[in-house]
CSV table of C-alpha atoms and ligand atoms in Angstrom, one decimal:
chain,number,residue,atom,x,y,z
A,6,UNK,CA,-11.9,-29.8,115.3
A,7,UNK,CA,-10.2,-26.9,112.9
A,8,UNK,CA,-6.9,-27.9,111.8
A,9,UNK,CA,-4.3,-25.7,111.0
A,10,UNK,CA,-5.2,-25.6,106.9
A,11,UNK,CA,-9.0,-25.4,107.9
A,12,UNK,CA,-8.4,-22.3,109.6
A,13,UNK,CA,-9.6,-19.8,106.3
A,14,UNK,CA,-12.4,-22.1,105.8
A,15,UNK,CA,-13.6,-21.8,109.3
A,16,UNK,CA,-13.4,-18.2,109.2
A,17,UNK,CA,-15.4,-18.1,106.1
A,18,UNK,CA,-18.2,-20.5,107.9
A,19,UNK,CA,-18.2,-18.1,110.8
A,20,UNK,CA,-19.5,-14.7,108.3
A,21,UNK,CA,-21.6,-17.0,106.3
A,22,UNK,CA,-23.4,-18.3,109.2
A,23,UNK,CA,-24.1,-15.4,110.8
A,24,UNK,CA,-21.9,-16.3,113.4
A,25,UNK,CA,-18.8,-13.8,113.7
A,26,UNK,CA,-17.2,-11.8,110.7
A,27,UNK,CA,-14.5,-8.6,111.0
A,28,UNK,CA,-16.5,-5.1,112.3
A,29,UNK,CA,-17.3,-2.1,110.4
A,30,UNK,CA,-17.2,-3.9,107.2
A,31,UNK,CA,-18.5,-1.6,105.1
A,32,UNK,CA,-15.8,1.6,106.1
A,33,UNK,CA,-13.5,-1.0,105.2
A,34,UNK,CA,-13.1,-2.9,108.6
A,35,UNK,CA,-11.1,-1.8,112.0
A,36,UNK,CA,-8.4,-4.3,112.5
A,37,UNK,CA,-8.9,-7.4,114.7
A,38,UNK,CA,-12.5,-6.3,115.8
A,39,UNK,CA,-15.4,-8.6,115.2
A,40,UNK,CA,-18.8,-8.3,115.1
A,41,UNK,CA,-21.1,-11.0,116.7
A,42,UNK,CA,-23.6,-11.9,114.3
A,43,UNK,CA,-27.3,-13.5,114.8
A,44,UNK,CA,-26.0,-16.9,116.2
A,45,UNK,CA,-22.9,-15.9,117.1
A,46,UNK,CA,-24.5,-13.3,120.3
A,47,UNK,CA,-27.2,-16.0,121.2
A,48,UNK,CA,-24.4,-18.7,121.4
A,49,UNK,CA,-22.4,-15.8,123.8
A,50,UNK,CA,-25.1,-14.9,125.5
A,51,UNK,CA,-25.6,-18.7,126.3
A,52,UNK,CA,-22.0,-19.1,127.5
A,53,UNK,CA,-22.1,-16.3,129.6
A,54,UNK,CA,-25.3,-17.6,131.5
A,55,UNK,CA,-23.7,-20.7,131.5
A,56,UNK,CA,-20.7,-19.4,133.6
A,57,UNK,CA,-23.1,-17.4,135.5
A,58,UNK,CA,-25.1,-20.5,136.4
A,59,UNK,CA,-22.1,-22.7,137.3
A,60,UNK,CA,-20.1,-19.7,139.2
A,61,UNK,CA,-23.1,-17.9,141.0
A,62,UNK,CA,-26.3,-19.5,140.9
A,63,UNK,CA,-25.5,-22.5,141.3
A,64,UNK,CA,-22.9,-22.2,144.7
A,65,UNK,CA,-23.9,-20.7,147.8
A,66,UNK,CA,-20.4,-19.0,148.5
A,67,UNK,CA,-20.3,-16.6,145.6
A,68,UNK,CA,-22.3,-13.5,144.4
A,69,UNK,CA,-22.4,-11.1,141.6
A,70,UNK,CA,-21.6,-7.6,140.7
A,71,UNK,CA,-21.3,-5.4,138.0
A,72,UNK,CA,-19.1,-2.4,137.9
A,73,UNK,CA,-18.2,0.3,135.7
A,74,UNK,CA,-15.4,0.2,132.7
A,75,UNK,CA,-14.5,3.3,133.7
A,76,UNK,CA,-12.9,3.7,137.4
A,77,UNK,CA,-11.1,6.5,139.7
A,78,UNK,CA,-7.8,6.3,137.7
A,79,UNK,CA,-6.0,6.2,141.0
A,80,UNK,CA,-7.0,2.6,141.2
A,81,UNK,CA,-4.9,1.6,138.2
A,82,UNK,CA,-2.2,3.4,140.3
A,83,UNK,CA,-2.7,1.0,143.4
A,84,UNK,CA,-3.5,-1.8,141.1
A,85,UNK,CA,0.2,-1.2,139.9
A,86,UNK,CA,-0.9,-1.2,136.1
A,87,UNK,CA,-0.1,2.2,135.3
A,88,UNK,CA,3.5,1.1,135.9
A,89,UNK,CA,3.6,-2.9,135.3
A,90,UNK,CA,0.8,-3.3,132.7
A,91,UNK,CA,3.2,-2.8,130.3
A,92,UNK,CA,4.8,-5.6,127.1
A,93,UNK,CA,7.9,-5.4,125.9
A,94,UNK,CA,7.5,-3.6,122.4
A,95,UNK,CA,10.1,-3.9,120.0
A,96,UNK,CA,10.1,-2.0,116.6
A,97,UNK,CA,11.2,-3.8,112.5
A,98,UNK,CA,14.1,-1.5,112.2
A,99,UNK,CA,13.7,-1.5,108.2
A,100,UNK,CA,10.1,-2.2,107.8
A,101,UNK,CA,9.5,-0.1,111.2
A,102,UNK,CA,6.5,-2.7,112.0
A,103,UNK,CA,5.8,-3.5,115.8
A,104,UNK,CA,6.2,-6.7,117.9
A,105,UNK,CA,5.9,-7.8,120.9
A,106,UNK,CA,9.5,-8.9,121.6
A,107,UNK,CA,8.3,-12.2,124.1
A,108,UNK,CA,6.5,-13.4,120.9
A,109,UNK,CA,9.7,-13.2,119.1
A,110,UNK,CA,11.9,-16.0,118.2
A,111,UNK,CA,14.8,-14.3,118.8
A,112,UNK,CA,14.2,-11.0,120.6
A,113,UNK,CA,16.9,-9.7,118.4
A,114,UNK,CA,15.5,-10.0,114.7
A,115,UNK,CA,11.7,-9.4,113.6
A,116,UNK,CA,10.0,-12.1,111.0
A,117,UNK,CA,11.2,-10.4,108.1
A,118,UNK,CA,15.0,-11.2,109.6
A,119,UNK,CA,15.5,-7.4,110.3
A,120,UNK,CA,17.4,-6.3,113.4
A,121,UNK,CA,14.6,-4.4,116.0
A,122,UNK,CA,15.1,-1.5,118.4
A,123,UNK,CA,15.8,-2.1,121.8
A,124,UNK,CA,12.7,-3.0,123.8
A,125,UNK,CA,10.3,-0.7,125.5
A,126,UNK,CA,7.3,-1.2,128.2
A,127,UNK,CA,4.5,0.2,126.1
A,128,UNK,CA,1.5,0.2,128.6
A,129,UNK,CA,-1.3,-1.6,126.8
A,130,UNK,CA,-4.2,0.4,129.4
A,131,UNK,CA,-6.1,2.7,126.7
A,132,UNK,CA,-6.3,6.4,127.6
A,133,UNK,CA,-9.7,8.6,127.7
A,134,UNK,CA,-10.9,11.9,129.1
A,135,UNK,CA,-13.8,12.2,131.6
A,136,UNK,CA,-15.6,15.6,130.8
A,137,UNK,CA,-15.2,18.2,128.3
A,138,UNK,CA,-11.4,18.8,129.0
A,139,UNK,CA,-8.4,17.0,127.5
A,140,UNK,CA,-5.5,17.4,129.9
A,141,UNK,CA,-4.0,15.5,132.1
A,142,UNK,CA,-6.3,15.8,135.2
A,143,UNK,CA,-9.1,14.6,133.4
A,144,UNK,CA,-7.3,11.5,132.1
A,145,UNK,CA,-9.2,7.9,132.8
A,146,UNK,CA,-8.6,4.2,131.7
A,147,UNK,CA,-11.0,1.6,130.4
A,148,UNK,CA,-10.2,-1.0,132.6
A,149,UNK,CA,-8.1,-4.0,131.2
A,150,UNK,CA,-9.4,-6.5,134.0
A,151,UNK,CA,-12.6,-6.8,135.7
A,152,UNK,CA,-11.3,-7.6,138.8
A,153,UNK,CA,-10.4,-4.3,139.7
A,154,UNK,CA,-13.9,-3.3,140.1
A,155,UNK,CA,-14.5,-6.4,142.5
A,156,UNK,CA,-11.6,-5.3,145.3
A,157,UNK,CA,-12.4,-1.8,145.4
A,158,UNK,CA,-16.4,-3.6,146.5
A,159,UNK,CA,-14.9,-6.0,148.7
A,160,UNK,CA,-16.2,-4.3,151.7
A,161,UNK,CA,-19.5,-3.4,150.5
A,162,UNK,CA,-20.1,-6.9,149.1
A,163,UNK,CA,-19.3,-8.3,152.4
A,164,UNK,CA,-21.4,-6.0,154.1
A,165,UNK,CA,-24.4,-6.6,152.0
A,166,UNK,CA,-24.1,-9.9,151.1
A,167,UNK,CA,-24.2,-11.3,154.3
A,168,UNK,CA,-21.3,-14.2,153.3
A,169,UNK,CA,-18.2,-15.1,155.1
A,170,UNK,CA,-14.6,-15.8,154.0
A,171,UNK,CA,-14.2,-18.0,152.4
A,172,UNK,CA,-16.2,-16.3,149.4
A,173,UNK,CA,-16.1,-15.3,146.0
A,174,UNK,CA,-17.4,-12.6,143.9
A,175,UNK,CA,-18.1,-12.8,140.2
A,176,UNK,CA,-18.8,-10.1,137.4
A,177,UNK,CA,-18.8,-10.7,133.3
A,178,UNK,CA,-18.0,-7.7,131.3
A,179,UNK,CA,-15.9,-5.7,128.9
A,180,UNK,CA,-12.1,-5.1,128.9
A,181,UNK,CA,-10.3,-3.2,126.9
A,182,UNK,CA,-6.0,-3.7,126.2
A,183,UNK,CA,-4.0,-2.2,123.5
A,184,UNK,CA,-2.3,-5.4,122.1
A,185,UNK,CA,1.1,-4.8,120.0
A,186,UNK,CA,0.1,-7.8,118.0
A,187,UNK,CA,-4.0,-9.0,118.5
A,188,UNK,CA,-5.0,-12.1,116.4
A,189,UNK,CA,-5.8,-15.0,115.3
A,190,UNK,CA,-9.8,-13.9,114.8
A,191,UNK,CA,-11.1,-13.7,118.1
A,192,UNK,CA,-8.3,-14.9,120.3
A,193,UNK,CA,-6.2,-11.5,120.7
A,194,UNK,CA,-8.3,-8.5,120.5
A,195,UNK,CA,-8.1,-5.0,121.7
A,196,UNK,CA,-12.0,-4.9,123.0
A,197,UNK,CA,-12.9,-8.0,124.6
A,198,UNK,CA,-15.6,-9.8,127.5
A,199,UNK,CA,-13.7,-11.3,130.5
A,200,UNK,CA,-15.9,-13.8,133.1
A,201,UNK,CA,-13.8,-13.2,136.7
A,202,UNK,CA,-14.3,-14.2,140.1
A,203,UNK,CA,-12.3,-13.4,142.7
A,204,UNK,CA,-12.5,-16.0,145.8
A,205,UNK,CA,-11.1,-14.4,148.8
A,206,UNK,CA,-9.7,-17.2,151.7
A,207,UNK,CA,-7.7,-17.5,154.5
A,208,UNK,CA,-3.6,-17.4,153.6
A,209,UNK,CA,-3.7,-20.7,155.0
A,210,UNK,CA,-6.0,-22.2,152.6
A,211,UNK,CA,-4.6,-20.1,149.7
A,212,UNK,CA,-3.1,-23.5,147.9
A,213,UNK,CA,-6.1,-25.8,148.8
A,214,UNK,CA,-8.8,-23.1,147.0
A,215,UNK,CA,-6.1,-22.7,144.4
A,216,UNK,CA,-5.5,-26.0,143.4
A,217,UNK,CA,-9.6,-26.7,143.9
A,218,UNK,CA,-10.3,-24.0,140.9
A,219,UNK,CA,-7.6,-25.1,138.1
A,220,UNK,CA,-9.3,-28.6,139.0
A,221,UNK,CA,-12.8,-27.1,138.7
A,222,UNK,CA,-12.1,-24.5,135.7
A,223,UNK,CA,-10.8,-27.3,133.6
A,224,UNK,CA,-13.7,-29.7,134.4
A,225,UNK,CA,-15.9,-26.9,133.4
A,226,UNK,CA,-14.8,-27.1,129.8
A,227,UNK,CA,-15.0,-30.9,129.8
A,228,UNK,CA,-18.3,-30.8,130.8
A,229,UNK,CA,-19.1,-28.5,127.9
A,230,UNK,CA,-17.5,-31.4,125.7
A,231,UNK,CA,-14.2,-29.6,124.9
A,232,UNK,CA,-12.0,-32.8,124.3
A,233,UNK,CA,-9.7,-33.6,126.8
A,234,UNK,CA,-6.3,-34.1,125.0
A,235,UNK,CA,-7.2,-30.3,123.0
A,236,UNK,CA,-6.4,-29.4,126.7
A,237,UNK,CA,-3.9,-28.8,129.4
A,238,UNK,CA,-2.3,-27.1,132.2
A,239,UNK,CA,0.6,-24.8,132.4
A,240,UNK,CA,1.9,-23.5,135.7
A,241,UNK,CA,3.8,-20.1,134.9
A,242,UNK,CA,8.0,-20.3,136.2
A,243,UNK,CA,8.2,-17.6,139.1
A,244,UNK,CA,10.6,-15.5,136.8
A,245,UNK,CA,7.3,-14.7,134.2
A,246,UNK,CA,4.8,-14.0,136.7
A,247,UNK,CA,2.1,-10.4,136.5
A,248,UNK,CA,3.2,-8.1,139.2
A,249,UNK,CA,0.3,-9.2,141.3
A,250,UNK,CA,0.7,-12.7,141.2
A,251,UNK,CA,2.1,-15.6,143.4
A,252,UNK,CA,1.8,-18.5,141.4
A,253,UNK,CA,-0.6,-19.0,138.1
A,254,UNK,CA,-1.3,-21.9,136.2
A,255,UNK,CA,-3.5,-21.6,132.7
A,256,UNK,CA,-5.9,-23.9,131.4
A,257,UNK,CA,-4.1,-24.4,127.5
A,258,UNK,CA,-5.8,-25.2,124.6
A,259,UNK,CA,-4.1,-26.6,121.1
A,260,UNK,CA,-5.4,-23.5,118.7
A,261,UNK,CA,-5.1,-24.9,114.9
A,262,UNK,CA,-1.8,-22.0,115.5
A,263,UNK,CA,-0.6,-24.2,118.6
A,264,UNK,CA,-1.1,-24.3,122.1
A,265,UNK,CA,-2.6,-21.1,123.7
A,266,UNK,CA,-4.1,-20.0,127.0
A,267,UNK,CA,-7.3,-20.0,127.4
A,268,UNK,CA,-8.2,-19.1,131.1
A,269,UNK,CA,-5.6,-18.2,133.8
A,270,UNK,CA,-5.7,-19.2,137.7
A,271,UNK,CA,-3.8,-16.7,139.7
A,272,UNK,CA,-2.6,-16.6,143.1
A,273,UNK,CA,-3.1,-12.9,143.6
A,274,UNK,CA,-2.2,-13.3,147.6
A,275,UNK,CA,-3.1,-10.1,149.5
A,276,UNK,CA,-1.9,-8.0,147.5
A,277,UNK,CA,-5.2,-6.1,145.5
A,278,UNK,CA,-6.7,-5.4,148.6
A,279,UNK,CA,-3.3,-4.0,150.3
A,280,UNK,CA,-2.6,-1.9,147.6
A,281,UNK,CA,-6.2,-0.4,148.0
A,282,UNK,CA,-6.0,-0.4,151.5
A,283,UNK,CA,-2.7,2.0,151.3
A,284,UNK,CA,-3.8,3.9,148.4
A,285,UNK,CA,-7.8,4.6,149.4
A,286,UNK,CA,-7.2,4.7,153.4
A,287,UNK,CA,-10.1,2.2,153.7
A,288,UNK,CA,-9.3,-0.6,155.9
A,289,UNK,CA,-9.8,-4.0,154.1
A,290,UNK,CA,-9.4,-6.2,156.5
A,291,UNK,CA,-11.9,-8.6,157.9
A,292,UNK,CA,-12.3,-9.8,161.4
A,293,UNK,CA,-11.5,-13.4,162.1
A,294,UNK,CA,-14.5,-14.9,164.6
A,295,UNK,CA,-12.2,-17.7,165.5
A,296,UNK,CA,-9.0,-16.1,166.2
A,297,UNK,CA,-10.0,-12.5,167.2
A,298,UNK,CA,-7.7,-11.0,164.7
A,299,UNK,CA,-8.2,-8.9,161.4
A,300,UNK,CA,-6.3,-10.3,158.4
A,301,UNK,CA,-6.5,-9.7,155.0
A,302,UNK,CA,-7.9,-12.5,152.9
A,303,UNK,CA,-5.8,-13.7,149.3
A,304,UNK,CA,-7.2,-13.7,146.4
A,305,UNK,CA,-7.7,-17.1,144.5
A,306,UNK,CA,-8.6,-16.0,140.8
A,307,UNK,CA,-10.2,-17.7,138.4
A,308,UNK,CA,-10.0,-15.8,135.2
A,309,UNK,CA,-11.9,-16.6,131.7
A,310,UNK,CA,-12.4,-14.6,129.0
A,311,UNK,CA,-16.1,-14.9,126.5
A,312,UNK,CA,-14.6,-13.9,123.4
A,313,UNK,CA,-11.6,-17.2,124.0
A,314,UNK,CA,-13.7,-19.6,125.5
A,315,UNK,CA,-16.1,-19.4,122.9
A,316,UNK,CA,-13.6,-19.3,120.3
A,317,UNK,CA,-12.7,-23.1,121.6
A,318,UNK,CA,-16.0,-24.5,121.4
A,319,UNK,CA,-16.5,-23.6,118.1
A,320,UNK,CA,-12.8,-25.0,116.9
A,321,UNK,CA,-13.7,-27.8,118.8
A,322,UNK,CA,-16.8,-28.7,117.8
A,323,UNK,CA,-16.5,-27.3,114.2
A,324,UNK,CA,-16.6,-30.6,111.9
A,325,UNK,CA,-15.9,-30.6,108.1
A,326,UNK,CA,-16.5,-33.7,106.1
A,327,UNK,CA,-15.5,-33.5,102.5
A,328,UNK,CA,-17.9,-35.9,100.9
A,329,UNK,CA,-20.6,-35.2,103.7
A,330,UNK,CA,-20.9,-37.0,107.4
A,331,UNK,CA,-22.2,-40.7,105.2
A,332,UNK,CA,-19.5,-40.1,103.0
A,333,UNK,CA,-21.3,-40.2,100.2
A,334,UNK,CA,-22.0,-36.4,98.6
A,335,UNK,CA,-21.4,-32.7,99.3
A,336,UNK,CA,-18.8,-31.6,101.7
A,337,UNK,CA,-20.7,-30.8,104.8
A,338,UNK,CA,-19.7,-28.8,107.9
A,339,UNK,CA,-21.4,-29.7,111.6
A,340,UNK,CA,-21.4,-27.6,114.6
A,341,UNK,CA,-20.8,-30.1,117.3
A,342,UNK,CA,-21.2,-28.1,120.1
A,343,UNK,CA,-23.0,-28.8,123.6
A,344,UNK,CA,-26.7,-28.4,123.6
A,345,UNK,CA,-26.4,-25.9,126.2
A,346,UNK,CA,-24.3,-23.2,124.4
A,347,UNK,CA,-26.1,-23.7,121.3
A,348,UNK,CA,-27.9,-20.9,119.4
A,349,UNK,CA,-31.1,-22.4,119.1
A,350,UNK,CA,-32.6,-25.3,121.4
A,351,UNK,CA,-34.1,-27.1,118.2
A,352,UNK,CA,-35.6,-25.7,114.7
A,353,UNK,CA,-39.6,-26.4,113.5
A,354,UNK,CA,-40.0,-26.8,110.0
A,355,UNK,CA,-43.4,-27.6,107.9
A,356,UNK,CA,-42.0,-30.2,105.5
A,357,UNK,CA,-43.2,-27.9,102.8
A,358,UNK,CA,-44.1,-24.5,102.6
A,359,UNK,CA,-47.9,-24.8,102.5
A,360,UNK,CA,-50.7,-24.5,104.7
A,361,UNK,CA,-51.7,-26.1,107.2
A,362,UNK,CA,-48.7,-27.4,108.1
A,363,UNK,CA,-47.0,-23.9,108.8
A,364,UNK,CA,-50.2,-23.0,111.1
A,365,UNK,CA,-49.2,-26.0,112.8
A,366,UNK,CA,-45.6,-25.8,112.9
A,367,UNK,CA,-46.0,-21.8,114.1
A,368,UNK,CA,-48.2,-23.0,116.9
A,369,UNK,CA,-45.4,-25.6,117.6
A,370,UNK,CA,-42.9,-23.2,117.8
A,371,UNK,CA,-45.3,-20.7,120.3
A,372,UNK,CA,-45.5,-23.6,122.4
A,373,UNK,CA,-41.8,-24.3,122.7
A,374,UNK,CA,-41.2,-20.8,123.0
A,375,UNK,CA,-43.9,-20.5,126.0
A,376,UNK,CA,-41.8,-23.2,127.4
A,377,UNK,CA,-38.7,-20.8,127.2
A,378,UNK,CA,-37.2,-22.6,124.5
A,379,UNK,CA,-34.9,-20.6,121.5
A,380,UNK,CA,-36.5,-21.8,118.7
A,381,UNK,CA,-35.5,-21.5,115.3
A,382,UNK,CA,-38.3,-21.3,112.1
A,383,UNK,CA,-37.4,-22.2,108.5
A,384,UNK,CA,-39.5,-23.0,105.9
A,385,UNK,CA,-37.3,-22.7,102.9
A,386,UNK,CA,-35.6,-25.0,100.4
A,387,UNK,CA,-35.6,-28.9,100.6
A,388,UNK,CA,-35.7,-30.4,104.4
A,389,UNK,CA,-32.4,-31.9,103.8
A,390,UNK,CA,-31.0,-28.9,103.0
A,391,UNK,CA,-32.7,-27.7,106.2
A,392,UNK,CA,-31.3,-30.3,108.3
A,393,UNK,CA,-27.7,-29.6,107.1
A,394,UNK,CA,-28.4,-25.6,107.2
A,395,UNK,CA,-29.3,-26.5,111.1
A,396,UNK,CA,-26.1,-29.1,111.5
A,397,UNK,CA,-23.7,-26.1,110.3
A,398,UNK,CA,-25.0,-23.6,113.3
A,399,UNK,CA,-25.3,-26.6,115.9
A,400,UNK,CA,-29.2,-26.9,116.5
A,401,UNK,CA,-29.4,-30.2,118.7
A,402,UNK,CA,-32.6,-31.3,117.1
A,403,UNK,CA,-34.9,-30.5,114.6
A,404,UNK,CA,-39.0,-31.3,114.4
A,405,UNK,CA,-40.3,-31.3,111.4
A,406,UNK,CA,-44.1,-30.9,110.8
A,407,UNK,CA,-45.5,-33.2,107.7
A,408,UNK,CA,-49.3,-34.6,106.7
A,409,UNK,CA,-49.0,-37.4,109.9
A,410,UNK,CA,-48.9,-34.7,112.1
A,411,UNK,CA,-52.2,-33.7,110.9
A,412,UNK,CA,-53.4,-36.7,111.7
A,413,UNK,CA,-51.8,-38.2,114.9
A,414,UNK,CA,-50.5,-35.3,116.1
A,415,UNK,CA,-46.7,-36.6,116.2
A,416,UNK,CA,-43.6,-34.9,114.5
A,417,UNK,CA,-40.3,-36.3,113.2
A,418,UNK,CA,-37.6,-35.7,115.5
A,419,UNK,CA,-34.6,-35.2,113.7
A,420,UNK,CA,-31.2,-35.4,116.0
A,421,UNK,CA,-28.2,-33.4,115.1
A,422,UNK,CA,-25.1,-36.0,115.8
A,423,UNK,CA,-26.7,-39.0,114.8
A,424,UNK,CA,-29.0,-37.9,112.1
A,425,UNK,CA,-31.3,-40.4,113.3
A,426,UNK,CA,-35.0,-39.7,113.4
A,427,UNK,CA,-38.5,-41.0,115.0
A,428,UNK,CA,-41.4,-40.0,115.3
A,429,UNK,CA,-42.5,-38.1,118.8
A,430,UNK,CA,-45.7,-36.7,119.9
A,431,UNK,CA,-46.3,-33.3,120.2
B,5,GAP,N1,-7.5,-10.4,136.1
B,5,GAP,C1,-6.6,-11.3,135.5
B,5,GAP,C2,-6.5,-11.3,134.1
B,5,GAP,O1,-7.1,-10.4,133.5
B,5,GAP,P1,-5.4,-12.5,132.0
B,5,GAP,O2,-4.7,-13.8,131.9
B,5,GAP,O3,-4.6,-11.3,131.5
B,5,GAP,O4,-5.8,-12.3,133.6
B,5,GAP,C3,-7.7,-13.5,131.6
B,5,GAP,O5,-6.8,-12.5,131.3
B,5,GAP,C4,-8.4,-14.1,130.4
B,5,GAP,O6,-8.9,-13.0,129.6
B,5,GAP,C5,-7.4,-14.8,129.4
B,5,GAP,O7,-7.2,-16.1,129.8
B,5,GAP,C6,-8.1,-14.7,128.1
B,5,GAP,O8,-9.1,-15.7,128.0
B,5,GAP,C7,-8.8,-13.3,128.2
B,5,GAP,N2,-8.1,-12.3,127.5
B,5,GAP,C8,-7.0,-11.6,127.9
B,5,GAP,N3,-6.6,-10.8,127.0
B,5,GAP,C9,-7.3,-11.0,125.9
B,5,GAP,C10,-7.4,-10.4,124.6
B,5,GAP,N4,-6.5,-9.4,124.2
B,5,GAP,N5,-8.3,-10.8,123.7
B,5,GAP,C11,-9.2,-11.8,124.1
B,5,GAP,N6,-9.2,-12.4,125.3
B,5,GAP,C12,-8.3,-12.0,126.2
C-alpha cells in the first residue's frame, strides 16, 4: 500500500514501468492527462473485461451497449446538466488562481490565506461544434456520464433484448468534465473511462436493488483483493445530493491524500427517463403484466470509473521494501495485485541467453499464447534481476527455461508472492 510520503516514489514506478506517466511529454505535458503505457493499458483493458464479465456476461438480467460521446445536446437539457452540472468556483482574489469552493476549508479564504470572489456555478460539460460552423446552433457536449446514452436506448434495449424489469444495462466508455481542480495522478482528470450500469426496477423494490448493489459493488473490489479496512461506505446527507438523485452512497477508499470516492451508488428514481419522456415525446413507460398498468421503472445506479478503480489496485497492491522482501539487500518494489488484472499471466525466460533454451522457451511461450494466455518474454540480464523486474509489474508467475528442461522436459516455476519455486512439467 502507498503511504502518503511514497506517493512521488510511486509515481516515479508508474513512468519507469511502463505503466502510466503525464501525456504529451515531449510538448511539455497537458496538465493532469496521462498516458497509459505498455502495462498500464493491458492491466485496464483487463479490468474493464473484468467488470464486463462480472456485470454482463456473467448475469442473465443485464446487457450491453455502447453509445456515442457525442449526443443530441437537447439531452443534456432533459438530463438537467446544462443547468445543474455545475461546481461552485471560487476565484484567489490576489493570486487570481481557481478553486472549487466545496474543497475549501473555509469557503471564504484560498490556501494561500487570500480572501476569494463570491462563488459561481461554472458548468464543468465541455463545449464543441458539430460541422463546419461555430455558432450557437451547432453547439454539442462530450458527455460527462455514460448513462445518458443508456436512457435515451431504454426502449430499444427493451425491445430487442427480449429482458423484463427488473433489468440492467451496462456500457464502459469515455467521459469528459472540466474539473476546477483535477488531481492527484489519475484520480481527478478532465478525460476519463466510466464502467455504468443502470438497473431499472419497480419503485417498490427501489431500496431492496439499491441496497443489493452497494453490497455487491463493494464485494466486487474485495474479491479483487482490495483490503478491506482501505475501504468503506458513505451515504450522501439529502442536503448534498446531484439533481437526479434520491439517495447515494459511495464506495470510499483511504488515497495516500485521505479518504476519497471511488464508485457511487445512486438512487436516480424515475427521474432520467421522465425527463426524456417530457423532452423527446417518447413514451417511456413499460407495461406491468401483473398489474395492467404502465409505470415508469427507477433507476438503481451503480457507477465506477476505470481510470479510479484502477488507480486503487495499484496503491493497494504497490509494495516497497527498503532492504528487499528477505530483508536482506536492494530496496525492492512488488506489484501485489490480483492475477486477474495483471498485465501479463506469467513471463518465460531461457535462464541464459543462448540457444537452445530460447527455441524452447519461444515455443513455450507459443504454447501459452495458443492457450490464450498474455505472456511476457525476457531474456536479458541476470534471472534474479528478472524475477524482481516481473515482481515490480505484478506477473503472478514466472517459468523459467534451464539445461533440465532439455532433458525432462520440466520448468522452474517461480511464484510472485511467495518467491517460492518447483519444478513443473511443461
Ligand atoms: N452517472 C453518475 C456519475 O457519473 P459520478 O459519481 O459523478 O456519477 C462516477 O461518477 C464515477 O466516475 C466516480 O465514482 C469516479 O470513479 C469516476 N469519476 C468521476 N469524475 C471523475 C474524474 N474527473 N476523473 C476520474 N474519474 C472520475
Amino acid at each position: 500500500m502507498v503511504t502518503p510520503d511514497q506517493m512521488p516514489e510511486f509515481v516515479a514506478w508508474a513512468k519507469r514501468r511502463g505503466v502510466i506517466w503525464p501525456s504529451s511529454e515531449i510538448y511539455g505535458g497537458l496538465s493532469n492527462s496521462y498516458d497509459y503505457g505498455p502495462v498500464g493499458v493491458e492491466m485496464k483493458n483487463r479490468l474493464k473485461a473484468h467488470w464486463w464479465r462480472t456485470m454482463v456476461h456473467a448475469r442473465e438480467d443485464i446487457v450491453g451497449l455502447d453509445s456515442p460521446i457525442i449526443l443530441n445536446p437537447q439531452v443534456w437539457e432533459a438530463a438537467g446538466h446544462t443547468e445543474n452540472f455545475t461546481d461552485p468556483l471560487v476565484e484567489d482574489l490576489v493570486t487570481h488562481k481557481r478553486y472549487r469552493a466545496d474543497h475549501l476549508d473555509d469557503p471564504t479564504v484560498s490556501p494561500d490565506g487570500n480572501p476569494v470572489s463570491e462563488p459561481k456555478n461554472f458548468n464543468l460539460m465541455f463545449k464543441t461544434f458539430i460541422g463546419p460552423v461555430e455558432e450557437e446552433a451547432a453547439t454539442a457536449f462530450l458527455r460527462p456520464e455514460t448513462c445518458q446514452g443508456i436512457f435515451i436506448n431504454f426502449k430499444q434495449v427493451l425491445e430487442t433484448s427480449r429482458q423484463k424489469i427488473p433489468f440492467g444495462i451496462a456500457q464502459i466508455g469515455k467521459s469528459f468534465r472540466n474539473e476546477i481542480t483535477p488531481g492527484n495522478f489519475t484520480y481527478r482528470t478532465r478525460e476519463f473511462e466510466q464502467m455504468e450500469m443502470e438497473f431499472f426496477v419497480r419503485e417498490e423494490e427501489a431500496n431492496k436493488w439499491f441496497d443489493y448493489w452497494v453490497e455487491a459493488r463493494l464485494q466486487w473490489y474485495v474479491d479483487l483483493g482490495v483490503k478491506k479496512e482501505n475501504l468503506r461506505l458513505f451515504k450522501h446527507p439529502k442536503a448534498d445530493l446531484a439533481h437526479y438523485s434520491k439517495g447515494t452512497t459511495d464506495i470510499e477508499y483511504r488515497y495516500p491524500w485521505g479518504w476519497g470516492e471511488l464508485e457511487g451508488i445512486a438512487n436516480r428514481g424515475d427521474f432520467d427517463l421522465t425527463q426524456h419522456q417530457k423532452f423527446s415525446g417518447k413514451d417511456m413507460s413499460v407495461f406491468d403484466d401483473e398489474t395492467k398498468e404502465k409505470f415508469i421503472p427507477w433507476v438503481i445506479e451503480p457507477a465506477a470509473g476505470l481510470d479510479r478503480a484502477l488507480l486503487v489496485l495499484l496503491l493497494d497492491a504497490w509494495q516497497f521494501d527498503e532492504k528487499g522482501r528477505k530483508g536482506e539487500g536492494e530496496a525492492e518494489t512488488t506489484l501485489m495485485v490480483n492475477a486477474a488484472v495483471a498485465a501479463y499471466d506469467c513471463a518465460v525466460l531461457p535462464l541464459m541467453k543462448k540457444e537452445p533454451l530460447q527455441k524452447m522457451a519461444h515455443d513455450l511461450v507459443a504454447k501459452l499464447r495458443a492457450e490464450g494466455k498474455s505472456v511476457f518474454y525476457d531474456e536479458t540480464g541476470s534471472i534474479g534481476r528478472r524475477y524482481r523486474r516481473n515482481d515490480e509489474i505484478g506477473t503472478p508467475r514466472c517459468y523459467t527455461v534451464d539445461f533440465q528442461s532439455l532433458e525432462d522436459g520440466t520448468v522452474t516455476e517461480r511464484d510472485r508472492d511467495s518467491m517460492q519455486q518447483r519444478r513443473v512439467t511443461i
